[in-house]
Amino acid sequence: MVKPKDMAPPVPRAERKITIHDRVWYLPVRSDISSFQFPGWCSEPLFSTEQPVHIEFCSGNGAWIAEKAIRHPEINWLAVEKRFDRCRKIWSKIHNHKLPNLVVAFAEGLHLSTSFIPCTSVSTVYVNFPDPWPKKRHAKHRIISLPFFLEMSRILRDNGSLIFVTDDEPYSELFLQLSQEQLALKQQLSAPGFAEPPQEYGTSFFDALFKSQGKSIRYHILKKC
Ligand SMILES: C[S@@+](CC[C@H](N)C(=O)[O-])C[C@H]1O[C@@H](n2cnc3c(N)ncnc32)[C@H](O)[C@@H]1O
């Protein structure tokens, strides 16, 4: 069994080198993106089999995506998380559950995607409980934004899905508003445009926390047409 602290970056973080090593894709802030070439999804540092790619942005400790990777070995899963301590927790799950179909990216989500993810190469994108940043002056930190929508319509395959789950009502409203502006991604749920997550959707640290606090959860799904 490995522990999160056993995750050892191959080069000191201060060097800001982009690399994929031991199931972790390192994209440090302010690194030179021209120094790294995306190797292709089906390539040894990433995944060894050609299968549909599903990405979860804002993975936290990875409880949700590790469970998905265990249950769905026929899918290649990429977890994207910008906090190093949380990436370490995902890395330990990858090793302890022996998951060849899960990789974690230590990166800011939109930056990773715009820099490296090829067009129409992803089948499903999930964003589970991203931080809502409710204060106006913090709004720039929200991952759900028009640039994110445009980027997801670029990387998703036709018929690919964008799934967003939140307990935060204003964030849900923002998502619904953006979905009306971004016509490449079409609403799949009838009014009001959200529902309870399906039974088999899975659970995460924040899902369990918010449910224990009696909060209601909003599940949204859009499809690229
Ligand atoms: C509230 S937590 C939810 C974690 C997990 N999805 C869950 O449901 O337990 C949000 C996570 O998103 C990460 N995060 C926030 N913005 C991000 C971004 N732009 N790119 C990557 N990770 C991000 C945070 O570091 C944090 O771990």
PDB file of C-alpha atoms and ligand atoms in Angstrom:
ATOM      1  CA  MET A   1       0.000   0.000   0.000  1.00  0.00           C
ATOM      2  CA  VAL A   2       1.261   3.485  -0.808  1.00  0.00           C
ATOM      3  CA  LYS A   3       0.420   6.644   1.100  1.00  0.00           C
ATOM      4  CA  PRO A   4      -0.336  10.040  -0.518  1.00  0.00           C
ATOM      5  CA  LYS A   5       2.978  11.447   0.739  1.00  0.00           C
ATOM      6  CA  ASP A   6       4.857   8.730  -1.198  1.00  0.00           C
ATOM      7  CA  MET A   7       4.069  10.486  -4.481  1.00  0.00           C
ATOM      8  CA  ALA A   8       7.406  11.841  -5.661  1.00  0.00           C
ATOM      9  CA  PRO A   9       7.527  14.332  -8.542  1.00  0.00           C
ATOM     10  CA  PRO A  10      10.338  13.378 -10.953  1.00  0.00           C
ATOM     11  CA  VAL A  11      11.794  16.912 -10.939  1.00  0.00           C
ATOM     12  CA  PRO A  12      11.680  19.637  -8.273  1.00  0.00           C
ATOM     13  CA  ARG A  13       8.459  21.642  -8.614  1.00  0.00           C
ATOM     14  CA  ALA A  14      10.469  24.878  -8.792  1.00  0.00           C
ATOM     15  CA  GLU A  15      11.753  23.797 -12.224  1.00  0.00           C
ATOM     16  CA  ARG A  16       8.192  24.077 -13.587  1.00  0.00           C
ATOM     17  CA  LYS A  17       8.711  21.199 -15.989  1.00  0.00           C
ATOM     18  CA  ILE A  18       5.654  19.696 -17.671  1.00  0.00           C
ATOM     19  CA  THR A  19       5.883  15.943 -17.537  1.00  0.00           C
ATOM     20  CA  ILE A  20       3.891  12.741 -17.165  1.00  0.00           C
ATOM     21  CA  HIS A  21       5.374  10.363 -14.633  1.00  0.00           C
ATOM     22  CA  ASP A  22       4.005   7.444 -12.632  1.00  0.00           C
ATOM     23  CA  ARG A  23       0.341   8.136 -13.576  1.00  0.00           C
ATOM     24  CA  VAL A  24       0.599  11.880 -12.817  1.00  0.00           C
ATOM     25  CA  TRP A  25       0.541  14.610 -15.441  1.00  0.00           C
ATOM     26  CA  TYR A  26       2.323  17.643 -13.948  1.00  0.00           C
ATOM     27  CA  LEU A  27       1.438  21.036 -15.363  1.00  0.00           C
ATOM     28  CA  PRO A  28       2.925  23.541 -12.910  1.00  0.00           C
ATOM     29  CA  VAL A  29       1.730  27.142 -13.058  1.00  0.00           C
ATOM     30  CA  ARG A  30       3.806  29.428 -15.285  1.00  0.00           C
ATOM     31  CA  SER A  31       5.444  26.503 -17.069  1.00  0.00           C
ATOM     32  CA  ASP A  32       6.419  26.775 -20.714  1.00  0.00           C
ATOM     33  CA  ILE A  33       3.711  24.903 -22.617  1.00  0.00           C
ATOM     34  CA  SER A  34       5.756  24.898 -25.829  1.00  0.00           C
ATOM     35  CA  SER A  35       8.266  22.595 -24.098  1.00  0.00           C
ATOM     36  CA  PHE A  36       5.816  19.696 -23.949  1.00  0.00           C
ATOM     37  CA  GLN A  37       3.996  17.763 -26.629  1.00  0.00           C
ATOM     38  CA  PHE A  38       0.772  15.907 -25.848  1.00  0.00           C
ATOM     39  CA  PRO A  39       1.698  12.250 -26.427  1.00  0.00           C
ATOM     40  CA  GLY A  40      -1.807  11.073 -27.430  1.00  0.00           C
ATOM     41  CA  TRP A  41      -4.356   9.469 -25.130  1.00  0.00           C
ATOM     42  CA  CYS A  42      -3.322   5.995 -26.171  1.00  0.00           C
ATOM     43  CA  SER A  43       0.329   6.273 -25.348  1.00  0.00           C
ATOM     44  CA  GLU A  44       2.343   4.678 -22.560  1.00  0.00           C
ATOM     45  CA  PRO A  45       2.685   7.622 -20.147  1.00  0.00           C
ATOM     46  CA  LEU A  46      -1.107   8.054 -20.293  1.00  0.00           C
ATOM     47  CA  PHE A  47      -3.254   5.041 -21.208  1.00  0.00           C
ATOM     48  CA  SER A  48      -2.135   1.805 -22.787  1.00  0.00           C
ATOM     49  CA  THR A  49      -5.450   0.908 -24.448  1.00  0.00           C
ATOM     50  CA  GLU A  50      -7.567   2.828 -26.866  1.00  0.00           C
ATOM     51  CA  GLN A  51     -10.854   3.469 -25.089  1.00  0.00           C
ATOM     52  CA  PRO A  52     -13.238   6.410 -24.650  1.00  0.00           C
ATOM     53  CA  VAL A  53     -11.786   9.198 -22.519  1.00  0.00           C
ATOM     54  CA  HIS A  54     -13.793  10.704 -19.666  1.00  0.00           C
ATOM     55  CA  ILE A  55     -12.451  13.709 -17.757  1.00  0.00           C
ATOM     56  CA  GLU A  56     -13.411  14.956 -14.333  1.00  0.00           C
ATOM     57  CA  PHE A  57     -12.361  18.530 -13.585  1.00  0.00           C
ATOM     58  CA  CYS A  58     -12.028  19.550  -9.903  1.00  0.00           C
ATOM     59  CA  SER A  59     -11.612  15.983  -8.633  1.00  0.00           C
ATOM     60  CA  GLY A  60     -10.747  16.792  -5.023  1.00  0.00           C
ATOM     61  CA  ASN A  61      -9.545  13.637  -3.251  1.00  0.00           C
ATOM     62  CA  GLY A  62     -10.668  11.500  -6.207  1.00  0.00           C
ATOM     63  CA  ALA A  63     -13.223   9.345  -4.388  1.00  0.00           C
ATOM     64  CA  TRP A  64     -15.781   9.705  -7.179  1.00  0.00           C
ATOM     65  CA  ILE A  65     -13.440   9.125 -10.132  1.00  0.00           C
ATOM     66  CA  ALA A  66     -11.539   6.225  -8.521  1.00  0.00           C
ATOM     67  CA  GLU A  67     -14.828   4.422  -7.958  1.00  0.00           C
ATOM     68  CA  LYS A  68     -15.778   5.076 -11.591  1.00  0.00           C
ATOM     69  CA  ALA A  69     -12.419   3.773 -12.815  1.00  0.00           C
ATOM     70  CA  ILE A  70     -12.887   0.583 -10.757  1.00  0.00           C
ATOM     71  CA  ARG A  71     -16.404   0.014 -12.079  1.00  0.00           C
ATOM     72  CA  HIS A  72     -15.653   1.011 -15.670  1.00  0.00           C
ATOM     73  CA  PRO A  73     -12.321  -0.434 -16.849  1.00  0.00           C
ATOM     74  CA  GLU A  74     -13.572   0.006 -20.430  1.00  0.00           C
ATOM     75  CA  ILE A  75     -13.151   3.782 -20.045  1.00  0.00           C
ATOM     76  CA  ASN A  76      -9.955   5.832 -19.642  1.00  0.00           C
ATOM     77  CA  TRP A  77     -10.394   8.373 -16.837  1.00  0.00           C
ATOM     78  CA  LEU A  78      -8.479  11.616 -16.311  1.00  0.00           C
ATOM     79  CA  ALA A  79      -8.826  13.423 -12.965  1.00  0.00           C
ATOM     80  CA  VAL A  80      -7.842  17.107 -13.019  1.00  0.00           C
ATOM     81  CA  GLU A  81      -7.072  18.778  -9.715  1.00  0.00           C
ATOM     82  CA  LYS A  82      -5.099  21.939  -8.992  1.00  0.00           C
ATOM     83  CA  ARG A  83      -4.212  21.212  -5.355  1.00  0.00           C
ATOM     84  CA  PHE A  84      -1.094  19.116  -4.943  1.00  0.00           C
ATOM     85  CA  ASP A  85      -2.167  17.504  -1.644  1.00  0.00           C
ATOM     86  CA  ARG A  86      -5.389  16.313  -3.282  1.00  0.00           C
ATOM     87  CA  CYS A  87      -3.531  15.008  -6.361  1.00  0.00           C
ATOM     88  CA  ARG A  88      -1.472  12.906  -3.991  1.00  0.00           C
ATOM     89  CA  LYS A  89      -4.637  11.342  -2.605  1.00  0.00           C
ATOM     90  CA  ILE A  90      -5.797  10.486  -6.117  1.00  0.00           C
ATOM     91  CA  TRP A  91      -2.374   9.067  -6.960  1.00  0.00           C
ATOM     92  CA  SER A  92      -2.502   6.756  -3.926  1.00  0.00           C
ATOM     93  CA  LYS A  93      -5.931   5.506  -5.017  1.00  0.00           C
ATOM     94  CA  ILE A  94      -4.580   4.786  -8.517  1.00  0.00           C
ATOM     95  CA  HIS A  95      -1.822   2.634  -7.040  1.00  0.00           C
ATOM     96  CA  ASN A  96      -3.677   0.985  -4.196  1.00  0.00           C
ATOM     97  CA  HIS A  97      -6.578  -0.052  -6.448  1.00  0.00           C
ATOM     98  CA  LYS A  98      -4.220  -0.849  -9.365  1.00  0.00           C
ATOM     99  CA  LEU A  99      -6.039   1.313 -11.899  1.00  0.00           C
ATOM    100  CA  PRO A 100      -4.300   1.403 -15.304  1.00  0.00           C
ATOM    101  CA  ASN A 101      -7.285   3.378 -16.643  1.00  0.00           C
ATOM    102  CA  LEU A 102      -6.899   6.385 -14.290  1.00  0.00           C
ATOM    103  CA  VAL A 103      -4.400   9.248 -14.518  1.00  0.00           C
ATOM    104  CA  VAL A 104      -4.361  12.416 -12.426  1.00  0.00           C
ATOM    105  CA  ALA A 105      -3.381  15.811 -13.822  1.00  0.00           C
ATOM    106  CA  PHE A 106      -1.951  18.289 -11.323  1.00  0.00           C
ATOM    107  CA  ALA A 107      -3.191  21.333 -13.185  1.00  0.00           C
ATOM    108  CA  GLU A 108      -5.662  24.141 -13.494  1.00  0.00           C
ATOM    109  CA  GLY A 109      -8.431  22.620 -15.570  1.00  0.00           C
ATOM    110  CA  LEU A 110      -9.042  25.176 -18.286  1.00  0.00           C
ATOM    111  CA  HIS A 111      -5.322  25.751 -18.765  1.00  0.00           C
ATOM    112  CA  LEU A 112      -4.640  22.026 -19.188  1.00  0.00           C
ATOM    113  CA  SER A 113      -7.471  21.661 -21.648  1.00  0.00           C
ATOM    114  CA  THR A 114      -6.701  24.676 -23.849  1.00  0.00           C
ATOM    115  CA  SER A 115      -2.992  23.835 -23.848  1.00  0.00           C
ATOM    116  CA  PHE A 116      -3.056  20.139 -24.669  1.00  0.00           C
ATOM    117  CA  ILE A 117      -6.359  18.357 -25.104  1.00  0.00           C
ATOM    118  CA  PRO A 118      -7.052  17.578 -28.761  1.00  0.00           C
ATOM    119  CA  CYS A 119     -10.316  18.622 -30.425  1.00  0.00           C
ATOM    120  CA  THR A 120     -13.206  16.129 -30.315  1.00  0.00           C
ATOM    121  CA  SER A 121     -11.162  13.598 -28.335  1.00  0.00           C
ATOM    122  CA  VAL A 122     -13.236  13.353 -25.138  1.00  0.00           C
ATOM    123  CA  SER A 123     -16.498  11.461 -24.657  1.00  0.00           C
ATOM    124  CA  THR A 124     -17.710  12.883 -21.354  1.00  0.00           C
ATOM    125  CA  VAL A 125     -16.701  15.724 -19.059  1.00  0.00           C
ATOM    126  CA  TYR A 126     -17.794  15.853 -15.417  1.00  0.00           C
ATOM    127  CA  VAL A 127     -17.517  18.723 -12.975  1.00  0.00           C
ATOM    128  CA  ASN A 128     -18.638  17.627  -9.530  1.00  0.00           C
ATOM    129  CA  PHE A 129     -19.072  20.284  -6.853  1.00  0.00           C
ATOM    130  CA  PRO A 130     -16.586  22.882  -8.098  1.00  0.00           C
ATOM    131  CA  ASP A 131     -16.017  25.753  -5.666  1.00  0.00           C
ATOM    132  CA  PRO A 132     -18.845  28.264  -6.311  1.00  0.00           C
ATOM    133  CA  TRP A 133     -16.841  31.377  -5.326  1.00  0.00           C
ATOM    134  CA  PRO A 134     -20.009  33.267  -4.357  1.00  0.00           C
ATOM    135  CA  LYS A 135     -18.412  36.719  -3.885  1.00  0.00           C
ATOM    136  CA  LYS A 136     -18.419  38.949  -6.958  1.00  0.00           C
ATOM    137  CA  ARG A 137     -14.729  39.798  -6.617  1.00  0.00           C
ATOM    138  CA  HIS A 138     -13.896  36.074  -6.628  1.00  0.00           C
ATOM    139  CA  ALA A 139     -16.039  35.217  -9.666  1.00  0.00           C
ATOM    140  CA  LYS A 140     -12.928  35.007 -11.871  1.00  0.00           C
ATOM    141  CA  HIS A 141     -11.949  31.814 -10.016  1.00  0.00           C
ATOM    142  CA  ARG A 142     -15.079  29.900 -11.071  1.00  0.00           C
ATOM    143  CA  ILE A 143     -14.349  27.113 -13.512  1.00  0.00           C
ATOM    144  CA  ILE A 144     -17.852  27.288 -14.965  1.00  0.00           C
ATOM    145  CA  SER A 145     -17.613  30.232 -17.366  1.00  0.00           C
ATOM    146  CA  LEU A 146     -18.083  31.062 -21.028  1.00  0.00           C
ATOM    147  CA  PRO A 147     -14.435  30.205 -21.897  1.00  0.00           C
ATOM    148  CA  PHE A 148     -14.924  26.827 -20.181  1.00  0.00           C
ATOM    149  CA  PHE A 149     -18.107  26.154 -22.176  1.00  0.00           C
ATOM    150  CA  LEU A 150     -16.357  27.078 -25.433  1.00  0.00           C
ATOM    151  CA  GLU A 151     -13.460  24.820 -24.517  1.00  0.00           C
ATOM    152  CA  MET A 152     -15.726  21.891 -23.656  1.00  0.00           C
ATOM    153  CA  SER A 153     -17.516  22.235 -26.986  1.00  0.00           C
ATOM    154  CA  ARG A 154     -14.097  22.049 -28.648  1.00  0.00           C
ATOM    155  CA  ILE A 155     -12.809  18.914 -26.869  1.00  0.00           C
ATOM    156  CA  LEU A 156     -16.052  16.910 -26.731  1.00  0.00           C
ATOM    157  CA  ARG A 157     -16.916  14.460 -29.488  1.00  0.00           C
ATOM    158  CA  ASP A 158     -20.287  14.763 -31.197  1.00  0.00           C
ATOM    159  CA  ASN A 159     -22.891  13.441 -28.784  1.00  0.00           C
ATOM    160  CA  GLY A 160     -20.385  13.833 -25.952  1.00  0.00           C
ATOM    161  CA  SER A 161     -21.773  15.051 -22.630  1.00  0.00           C
ATOM    162  CA  LEU A 162     -20.952  17.754 -20.129  1.00  0.00           C
ATOM    163  CA  ILE A 163     -22.245  16.894 -16.649  1.00  0.00           C
ATOM    164  CA  PHE A 164     -22.208  19.409 -13.822  1.00  0.00           C
ATOM    165  CA  VAL A 165     -23.264  18.754 -10.244  1.00  0.00           C
ATOM    166  CA  THR A 166     -23.617  21.371  -7.527  1.00  0.00           C
ATOM    167  CA  ASP A 167     -25.410  22.152  -4.291  1.00  0.00           C
ATOM    168  CA  ASP A 168     -25.139  25.879  -5.030  1.00  0.00           C
ATOM    169  CA  GLU A 169     -28.246  27.444  -6.535  1.00  0.00           C
ATOM    170  CA  PRO A 170     -26.640  30.586  -8.047  1.00  0.00           C
ATOM    171  CA  TYR A 171     -23.918  28.425  -9.633  1.00  0.00           C
ATOM    172  CA  SER A 172     -26.610  26.190 -11.113  1.00  0.00           C
ATOM    173  CA  GLU A 173     -28.382  29.270 -12.503  1.00  0.00           C
ATOM    174  CA  LEU A 174     -25.120  30.498 -14.037  1.00  0.00           C
ATOM    175  CA  PHE A 175     -24.619  27.117 -15.707  1.00  0.00           C
ATOM    176  CA  LEU A 176     -28.155  27.182 -17.109  1.00  0.00           C
ATOM    177  CA  GLN A 177     -27.684  30.721 -18.407  1.00  0.00           C
ATOM    178  CA  LEU A 178     -24.406  29.813 -20.122  1.00  0.00           C
ATOM    179  CA  SER A 179     -25.985  26.716 -21.631  1.00  0.00           C
ATOM    180  CA  GLN A 180     -28.496  28.972 -23.406  1.00  0.00           C
ATOM    181  CA  GLU A 181     -25.689  31.118 -24.804  1.00  0.00           C
ATOM    182  CA  GLN A 182     -23.538  28.205 -25.926  1.00  0.00           C
ATOM    183  CA  LEU A 183     -25.637  26.518 -28.575  1.00  0.00           C
ATOM    184  CA  ALA A 184     -23.155  23.758 -29.398  1.00  0.00           C
ATOM    185  CA  LEU A 185     -24.019  22.198 -26.039  1.00  0.00           C
ATOM    186  CA  LYS A 186     -27.685  21.304 -25.792  1.00  0.00           C
ATOM    187  CA  GLN A 187     -29.792  20.914 -22.701  1.00  0.00           C
ATOM    188  CA  GLN A 188     -30.873  17.300 -22.084  1.00  0.00           C
ATOM    189  CA  LEU A 189     -33.250  17.867 -19.194  1.00  0.00           C
ATOM    190  CA  SER A 190     -36.642  19.500 -19.379  1.00  0.00           C
ATOM    191  CA  ALA A 191     -37.413  22.642 -17.322  1.00  0.00           C
ATOM    192  CA  PRO A 192     -36.095  23.638 -14.841  1.00  0.00           C
ATOM    193  CA  GLY A 193     -32.980  22.145 -16.512  1.00  0.00           C
ATOM    194  CA  PHE A 194     -31.675  20.147 -13.561  1.00  0.00           C
ATOM    195  CA  ALA A 195     -32.608  17.033 -11.612  1.00  0.00           C
ATOM    196  CA  GLU A 196     -31.479  14.876  -8.716  1.00  0.00           C
ATOM    197  CA  PRO A 197     -28.374  12.892  -9.740  1.00  0.00           C
ATOM    198  CA  PRO A 198     -29.260   9.445 -11.121  1.00  0.00           C
ATOM    199  CA  GLN A 199     -29.077   6.581  -8.606  1.00  0.00           C
ATOM    200  CA  GLU A 200     -25.912   5.072 -10.066  1.00  0.00           C
ATOM    201  CA  TYR A 201     -24.126   8.414 -10.438  1.00  0.00           C
ATOM    202  CA  GLY A 202     -21.671   7.774  -7.597  1.00  0.00           C
ATOM    203  CA  THR A 203     -20.652   9.813  -4.614  1.00  0.00           C
ATOM    204  CA  SER A 204     -17.768  12.056  -3.622  1.00  0.00           C
ATOM    205  CA  PHE A 205     -16.429  13.617  -0.448  1.00  0.00           C
ATOM    206  CA  PHE A 206     -18.385  16.834  -0.962  1.00  0.00           C
ATOM    207  CA  ASP A 207     -21.510  15.002  -2.143  1.00  0.00           C
ATOM    208  CA  ALA A 208     -21.595  13.055   1.134  1.00  0.00           C
ATOM    209  CA  LEU A 209     -20.836  16.197   3.154  1.00  0.00           C
ATOM    210  CA  PHE A 210     -23.556  18.310   1.538  1.00  0.00           C
ATOM    211  CA  LYS A 211     -26.118  15.510   1.781  1.00  0.00           C
ATOM    212  CA  SER A 212     -25.314  15.101   5.488  1.00  0.00           C
ATOM    213  CA  GLN A 213     -26.081  18.827   5.845  1.00  0.00           C
ATOM    214  CA  GLY A 214     -29.489  18.275   4.207  1.00  0.00           C
ATOM    215  CA  LYS A 215     -28.600  20.264   1.079  1.00  0.00           C
ATOM    216  CA  SER A 216     -30.289  19.429  -2.191  1.00  0.00           C
ATOM    217  CA  ILE A 217     -28.087  18.550  -5.126  1.00  0.00           C
ATOM    218  CA  ARG A 218     -28.585  19.715  -8.704  1.00  0.00           C
ATOM    219  CA  TYR A 219     -27.467  17.533 -11.594  1.00  0.00           C
ATOM    220  CA  HIS A 220     -27.189  19.097 -15.079  1.00  0.00           C
ATOM    221  CA  ILE A 221     -26.453  17.468 -18.418  1.00  0.00           C
ATOM    222  CA  LEU A 222     -25.709  18.986 -21.818  1.00  0.00           C
ATOM    223  CA  LYS A 223     -24.853  17.192 -25.031  1.00  0.00           C
ATOM    224  CA  LYS A 224     -22.699  18.355 -27.901  1.00  0.00           C
ATOM    225  CA  CYS A 225     -24.744  18.339 -31.083  1.00  0.00           C
TER     226      CYS A 225
HETATM  227  C1  LIG B   1     -15.362  21.638  -3.445  1.00  0.00           C
HETATM  228  S1  LIG B   1     -14.065  20.636  -4.009  1.00  0.00           S
HETATM  229  C2  LIG B   1     -14.939  19.251  -4.761  1.00  0.00           C
HETATM  230  C3  LIG B   1     -14.065  18.059  -4.903  1.00  0.00           C
HETATM  231  C4  LIG B   1     -14.746  16.799  -5.459  1.00  0.00           C
HETATM  232  N1  LIG B   1     -15.230  16.998  -6.801  1.00  0.00           N
HETATM  233  C5  LIG B   1     -15.850  16.337  -4.568  1.00  0.00           C
HETATM  234  O1  LIG B   1     -17.002  16.385  -4.991  1.00  0.00           O
HETATM  235  O2  LIG B   1     -15.546  15.903  -3.454  1.00  0.00           O
HETATM  236  C6  LIG B   1     -13.497  21.483  -5.447  1.00  0.00           C
HETATM  237  C7  LIG B   1     -12.127  21.032  -5.913  1.00  0.00           C
HETATM  238  O3  LIG B   1     -11.865  21.617  -7.173  1.00  0.00           O
HETATM  239  C8  LIG B   1     -10.513  22.018  -7.243  1.00  0.00           C
HETATM  240  N2  LIG B   1     -10.467  23.083  -8.252  1.00  0.00           N
HETATM  241  C9  LIG B   1     -11.077  24.276  -8.174  1.00  0.00           C
HETATM  242  N3  LIG B   1     -10.885  24.978  -9.301  1.00  0.00           N
HETATM  243  C10 LIG B   1     -10.128  24.196 -10.106  1.00  0.00           C
HETATM  244  C11 LIG B   1      -9.597  24.377 -11.409  1.00  0.00           C
HETATM  245  N4  LIG B   1      -9.815  25.501 -12.076  1.00  0.00           N
HETATM  246  N5  LIG B   1      -8.862  23.380 -11.934  1.00  0.00           N
HETATM  247  C12 LIG B   1      -8.637  22.236 -11.234  1.00  0.00           C
HETATM  248  N6  LIG B   1      -9.109  22.013  -9.990  1.00  0.00           N
HETATM  249  C13 LIG B   1      -9.848  22.979  -9.441  1.00  0.00           C
HETATM  250  C14 LIG B   1     -10.195  22.463  -5.824  1.00  0.00           C
HETATM  251  O4  LIG B   1      -8.814  22.434  -5.553  1.00  0.00           O
HETATM  252  C15 LIG B   1     -10.981  21.447  -5.015  1.00  0.00           C
HETATM  253  O5  LIG B   1     -10.199  20.315  -4.722  1.00  0.00           O
END
